[in-house]
Amino acid sequence: MSVWSEIRERLRSLLFRRREERDLDEEIGFHIEMETERLVGQGVSQQEAERRARASFGGIERHKEGVRDERGTRWLEDFGADARYGLRTLRRSPAFTGAAIITLALGIGATTSIFGVVNALFLRYPEGIDRPSELVRLYIVRDEGMIQVPSGGPGSYVDYQAVRSSAPAFAGLAAFMSARDLDLGRGVDAQRIRGRAVSQTFAPILGVRMAEGRWFLPQEDSTVGAHAVAVISHGFWERVFGGDPAVVGRTLLVNGQLLTVVGVTERGFSGIESDPVDMWVPFSMAPPLGLTSQDSRDWRDNPAMAMVYVVGRIAGGVPWDVAAQQATAAIRIAAEETPELDQTPELLLGRLVPAGQPQRTQGERLSLWLLAATGLVLLIACANVATLMFSRGLARQRETAVRSSLGAGRVRLFRQHMTESMIVALLGGLGGILLALWGARVAAHFSLPATAARLDGSVLLFALGLTLTTGVLFGGLPAWQAVRVDPADGLKQAPAGAPRGRRRLRSALVGLQVALTAALLVGAVLFLRSLREVYAVDPGIDTERILVVSSDLAKVGFELSEREAFYDQAGRRLAQMPAVEHVSTSQFGPFSANRYGAGFLVPGHGRLSVNGPYMDWVGGGYFETVGTAILQGRGITERDVPGSEPVAVVNESLAAALRPFGEVVGMCVAIGEQQRSGGCTRIVGIAENQRSDYLDSNVDPAVYLAHAQDPEVLPWAGTDLLVRTTGDPVAHAAEVRSALQRLRSDLPYVSVQPLEERIRSDLRPYRVGSTLFTLFAVTALLLAGVGLYGMLSYFIAERRRELGIRRSLGADRGTIMRFVLGKGMRPVAAGLLAGLSAAYVGVTMLQGMLFGVAGRDAATFAFVAAFLLVVALTACFLPASRAAKADPMVALRAE
Amino acid sequence: MANRPDVLQGTLDLLALKALSLGPMHGWGMAQRIEQMSRGTFAVNQGSLYPALQRMKRKGWISSNWGKTENNRRARYYSLTRSGNRQLMIEQQEWERTAQGVNWVLQWEGGIA
């Protein structure tokens, strides 16, 4: 009750301040009239009565102030007054205000937009999942097998069952396969959707609810192919079926199988990875849909088939390392039954956020670098604005002194200064958020990882926090310094300039700013150079003009010979098109997520012990088509056909591993089956390394075989057609697609995709980010330069009077110039030395985050020093030459 | 006019609440009422009544309305709210305890053990 009256009264006071004031005047007037009347009634003269009435009331203004204080809105009114005063002051110096706001906006904007990316990667859980912080992904590190994933990857279904049955630290576990493209429908209307085979426990463990229908029943995940059911995502439901509830019970043709839709997941949920999924099917449907092989041993029983990913919910209160230990023990016991497998696999846990895996991908590291670089840029911005504020506070000491001698309290004055800083900070923050909105679009354009980096609540909160922090950072110290002045001292000072002590303080400030800027700039330049080094890595493949054409012919029942005939015909047809330069084929295609490794026997020396090597079966002209250079020997050609000698091309990494055994080109090695069946494959050439991972200096060994000589090797892997276009591949995609679809009417969906798109989105910035890099570098340099220039020229301009006196005492221009340069450059030199020394010591902490550049990189240090010296010299030279030229009398009279 | 002491520091709220418990009144009338009720012992510092009224209004002890006096003049009338009534009782008890204590101190005639 009392709280309400309190709020009501305060609100009324705020909203109806004018009326309240009028009422108060009337009330006091009434009081004095009544008192006067009473006195007149006692026989006092009217005039005397009025005087006495006023006297007994006491100071009217004082009591009015008392009432105002009691309204409890004082601080707000003061704030309003401060804000109005601050705005007026700021408007009076538009250059200062503009510079400060732009500086902050750039800093806050850059930091916020990069934080948006980091937030999406490291902090945001997928939507539609119940208590996601309890969920973990399980990554299995196994030191053998065909596919090596050092940071942990999928395990076998056997591993999953082992953890499920003997790791009580998990309240529940679910398994899923990697998301795959599925063909929906057939013919012209065929679509490609993303689908995933999952265990029946998937939705229950994640706590996913259904918008329509139901999730799979346990019995639907038992007998292979017995229950042709699917659950679709809310997004897919709306996109394709317009949100029609009658979709439950409908059958859809997927990869040639009829599936019955049994449910739709709740809005928001689209899987647990950033790549949204349209459809889930039970594991039992994976073989019929071609998501796993049908002919080999059932993938559920084969401990060597590492194709399931596992997610688990940790039982309440159990520490992660306990869960990881239990799970590791479980998979090790399971491994004992298969002696040919690694006996000491390890299981790592990761959070469910997109960047939750135990080892950072390069895109994630990139975004952390960018955040670090922009953070440093923001600090430079803050330092600049702070020193500007500081100098301004010194210049305004007289004003402060006047105000405080007129009775303004220190707290009040401090608040006044802070309000001004906060206005600048808030305007800068606003500009920063606008910049970040634009920056989010830029980031999406440059395909920074997790393209869904949007400005959500937490990013805006971050920006607000950043704004307030910067306000306190650059405003607090100057405000404190400004109000510390003794009013008497402040008033006594000659208006022309600060006394010696203040001057020393100001020199120290210049030095401090130079030191800070130098140290921060070294950091920023090192980060930016790391980025440039990354961009400069030669990928060994020309991604810009290549289309990848794929169509899953095996899935819809094309026989091998039919498929080969189609690729042949398609290749010839495409080669005739004027927009096409080269056509070739590849089993996996560059940057494919699927890789295949096989044993490699060097006759007379034994098995080659390297990762992989990873194999690909390619068509004639493959290397010319994708733009990979042949360093020695020749590539695969049309003449490498069945019946001729089997040939192979190895990449540089594999060539390096083979070199100890003799001349690589011409060597005959046993690959895969040949190790048992005899025979060998002749190495005819060495190709440049193709890199998909730019931060990893080790490129895995790879071997390219002639597809025509071994067409049957991997029946389950669809062949890709690679098309090198004369111009922008996107412009020719439709043309290529329709040309192919005219070849046969019964084709399933034909995907035509620029190779750029196929590169995992978090790898893309390395190729297109140079613009972003330049933008940041220019921003950092601009901020540092502008800040230093402003500070120094202000510092010199303050000495105009002194220079005038010296001039009138007979100093010539040369003397004046030397004097000014000496005064200005001394603190700069000292600051530079201090800042670079601090950076020299500090960079060791950054070393682990850099790429291709040493922390104590001499060029970086020299560049920063030279840059700041040039800026400082310019900033001193211009005002100095003006001072030297000016008529001394003008300078003296100026005050 | 004789020099009478001002209302004791801190008792103004109590006196004002008590004065209003007799019925709604405007500021000047309250000052008069308090003087009368104290039988002329002390005078209210008239101006300082208004900040006190504003404070009590904010705390919800009293409410105000514009009304007419007997002479048909516009004046702001204050009246006691229910929570003001409660407050009056609390302050009255507190005052009595304080006064009692002060009296005991002043009437002390024994020594200190």
mmCIF file of N, CA and C in Angstrom, chain A residues 127-128 198 202-204 206-216 230-238 247-248 261-271 277-280:
data_model
loop_
_atom_site.group_PDB
_atom_site.id
_atom_site.type_symbol
_atom_site.label_atom_id
_atom_site.label_comp_id
_atom_site.label_asym_id
_atom_site.label_seq_id
_atom_site.Cartn_x
_atom_site.Cartn_y
_atom_site.Cartn_z
ATOM 1 N N GLU A 127 17.745 -24.418 -30.386
ATOM 2 C CA GLU A 127 16.428 -24.122 -29.822
ATOM 3 C C GLU A 127 15.585 -25.381 -29.665
ATOM 4 N N GLY A 128 14.578 -25.257 -28.805
ATOM 5 C CA GLY A 128 13.582 -26.314 -28.686
ATOM 6 C C GLY A 128 14.040 -27.519 -27.888
ATOM 7 N N VAL A 198 17.969 -41.550 -36.537
ATOM 8 C CA VAL A 198 18.236 -41.365 -35.109
ATOM 9 C C VAL A 198 17.728 -42.560 -34.315
ATOM 10 N N PHE A 202 16.042 -40.359 -29.161
ATOM 11 C CA PHE A 202 16.496 -39.019 -29.536
ATOM 12 C C PHE A 202 15.609 -37.901 -28.968
ATOM 13 N N ALA A 203 14.331 -37.878 -29.343
ATOM 14 C CA ALA A 203 13.457 -36.798 -28.867
ATOM 15 C C ALA A 203 13.231 -36.856 -27.357
ATOM 16 N N PRO A 204 12.989 -38.048 -26.781
ATOM 17 C CA PRO A 204 12.799 -38.079 -25.319
ATOM 18 C C PRO A 204 14.010 -37.556 -24.539
ATOM 19 N N LEU A 206 16.346 -35.406 -25.560
ATOM 20 C CA LEU A 206 16.513 -33.963 -25.754
ATOM 21 C C LEU A 206 15.357 -33.178 -25.139
ATOM 22 N N GLY A 207 14.250 -33.868 -24.877
ATOM 23 C CA GLY A 207 13.079 -33.166 -24.344
ATOM 24 C C GLY A 207 12.374 -32.371 -25.427
ATOM 25 N N VAL A 208 12.373 -32.915 -26.636
ATOM 26 C CA VAL A 208 11.703 -32.233 -27.744
ATOM 27 C C VAL A 208 10.223 -32.592 -27.715
ATOM 28 N N ARG A 209 9.383 -31.574 -27.831
ATOM 29 C CA ARG A 209 7.945 -31.831 -27.834
ATOM 30 C C ARG A 209 7.409 -31.796 -29.260
ATOM 31 N N MET A 210 6.207 -32.337 -29.421
ATOM 32 C CA MET A 210 5.627 -32.452 -30.747
ATOM 33 C C MET A 210 4.525 -31.420 -30.950
ATOM 34 N N ALA A 211 4.496 -30.838 -32.151
ATOM 35 C CA ALA A 211 3.419 -29.907 -32.479
ATOM 36 C C ALA A 211 2.213 -30.690 -32.966
ATOM 37 N N GLU A 212 2.451 -31.767 -33.711
ATOM 38 C CA GLU A 212 1.379 -32.611 -34.237
ATOM 39 C C GLU A 212 1.846 -34.057 -34.138
ATOM 40 N N GLY A 213 0.896 -34.960 -33.973
ATOM 41 C CA GLY A 213 1.220 -36.377 -34.017
ATOM 42 C C GLY A 213 2.133 -36.805 -32.882
ATOM 43 N N ARG A 214 3.007 -37.755 -33.174
ATOM 44 C CA ARG A 214 3.820 -38.349 -32.107
ATOM 45 C C ARG A 214 5.226 -38.619 -32.608
ATOM 46 N N TRP A 215 6.111 -38.950 -31.657
ATOM 47 C CA TRP A 215 7.471 -39.371 -31.976
ATOM 48 C C TRP A 215 7.447 -40.884 -32.243
ATOM 49 N N PHE A 216 8.591 -41.451 -32.650
ATOM 50 C CA PHE A 216 8.639 -42.890 -32.941
ATOM 51 C C PHE A 216 8.407 -43.709 -31.687
ATOM 52 N N ALA A 230 8.342 -41.505 -40.469
ATOM 53 C CA ALA A 230 9.212 -40.331 -40.413
ATOM 54 C C ALA A 230 8.554 -39.261 -39.552
ATOM 55 N N VAL A 231 9.401 -38.439 -38.907
ATOM 56 C CA VAL A 231 8.909 -37.256 -38.200
ATOM 57 C C VAL A 231 9.504 -36.065 -38.925
ATOM 58 N N ILE A 232 8.715 -35.014 -39.144
ATOM 59 C CA ILE A 232 9.254 -33.858 -39.873
ATOM 60 C C ILE A 232 9.367 -32.651 -38.948
ATOM 61 N N SER A 233 10.205 -31.708 -39.344
ATOM 62 C CA SER A 233 10.400 -30.511 -38.516
ATOM 63 C C SER A 233 9.291 -29.502 -38.789
ATOM 64 N N HIS A 234 9.098 -28.614 -37.817
ATOM 65 C CA HIS A 234 8.064 -27.595 -37.943
ATOM 66 C C HIS A 234 8.320 -26.710 -39.160
ATOM 67 N N GLY A 235 9.595 -26.349 -39.360
ATOM 68 C CA GLY A 235 9.957 -25.482 -40.486
ATOM 69 C C GLY A 235 9.624 -26.138 -41.816
ATOM 70 N N PHE A 236 9.952 -27.408 -41.939
ATOM 71 C CA PHE A 236 9.689 -28.146 -43.166
ATOM 72 C C PHE A 236 8.183 -28.271 -43.385
ATOM 73 N N TRP A 237 7.453 -28.534 -42.306
ATOM 74 C CA TRP A 237 5.999 -28.676 -42.335
ATOM 75 C C TRP A 237 5.353 -27.409 -42.907
ATOM 76 N N GLU A 238 5.822 -26.261 -42.405
ATOM 77 C CA GLU A 238 5.236 -25.003 -42.882
ATOM 78 C C GLU A 238 5.660 -24.694 -44.299
ATOM 79 N N VAL A 247 -1.138 -33.555 -42.470
ATOM 80 C CA VAL A 247 0.088 -34.175 -42.955
ATOM 81 C C VAL A 247 0.398 -35.454 -42.166
ATOM 82 N N VAL A 248 -0.053 -35.501 -40.911
ATOM 83 C CA VAL A 248 0.173 -36.712 -40.118
ATOM 84 C C VAL A 248 -0.648 -37.839 -40.747
ATOM 85 N N VAL A 261 4.332 -40.107 -42.460
ATOM 86 C CA VAL A 261 4.634 -39.063 -41.478
ATOM 87 C C VAL A 261 3.807 -39.339 -40.230
ATOM 88 N N VAL A 262 4.489 -39.499 -39.073
ATOM 89 C CA VAL A 262 3.735 -39.751 -37.841
ATOM 90 C C VAL A 262 3.700 -38.526 -36.927
ATOM 91 N N GLY A 263 4.555 -37.545 -37.164
ATOM 92 C CA GLY A 263 4.532 -36.395 -36.265
ATOM 93 C C GLY A 263 5.302 -35.206 -36.808
ATOM 94 N N VAL A 264 5.057 -34.056 -36.171
ATOM 95 C CA VAL A 264 5.747 -32.817 -36.501
ATOM 96 C C VAL A 264 6.325 -32.279 -35.197
ATOM 97 N N THR A 265 7.615 -31.942 -35.181
ATOM 98 C CA THR A 265 8.188 -31.430 -33.938
ATOM 99 C C THR A 265 7.728 -30.002 -33.685
ATOM 100 N N GLU A 266 7.888 -29.581 -32.436
ATOM 101 C CA GLU A 266 7.435 -28.259 -32.045
ATOM 102 C C GLU A 266 8.224 -27.169 -32.768
ATOM 103 N N ARG A 267 7.603 -26.014 -32.951
ATOM 104 C CA ARG A 267 8.264 -24.884 -33.600
ATOM 105 C C ARG A 267 9.586 -24.559 -32.913
ATOM 106 N N GLY A 268 10.590 -24.229 -33.694
ATOM 107 C CA GLY A 268 11.882 -23.831 -33.129
ATOM 108 C C GLY A 268 12.912 -24.948 -33.215
ATOM 109 N N PHE A 269 12.474 -26.179 -32.987
ATOM 110 C CA PHE A 269 13.440 -27.271 -33.009
ATOM 111 C C PHE A 269 13.766 -27.663 -34.449
ATOM 112 N N SER A 270 15.056 -27.684 -34.777
ATOM 113 C CA SER A 270 15.427 -28.131 -36.118
ATOM 114 C C SER A 270 16.704 -28.941 -36.022
ATOM 115 N N GLY A 271 16.792 -29.737 -34.973
ATOM 116 C CA GLY A 271 17.961 -30.583 -34.816
ATOM 117 C C GLY A 271 18.928 -29.994 -33.817
ATOM 118 N N VAL A 277 17.574 -29.630 -39.867
ATOM 119 C CA VAL A 277 17.149 -30.931 -40.388
ATOM 120 C C VAL A 277 15.652 -30.871 -40.673
ATOM 121 N N ASP A 278 15.242 -31.475 -41.795
ATOM 122 C CA ASP A 278 13.834 -31.461 -42.181
ATOM 123 C C ASP A 278 13.101 -32.720 -41.721
ATOM 124 N N MET A 279 13.819 -33.826 -41.644
ATOM 125 C CA MET A 279 13.145 -35.102 -41.404
ATOM 126 C C MET A 279 14.017 -36.029 -40.572
ATOM 127 N N TRP A 280 13.375 -36.741 -39.645
ATOM 128 C CA TRP A 280 14.071 -37.765 -38.862
ATOM 129 C C TRP A 280 13.425 -39.115 -39.160
#
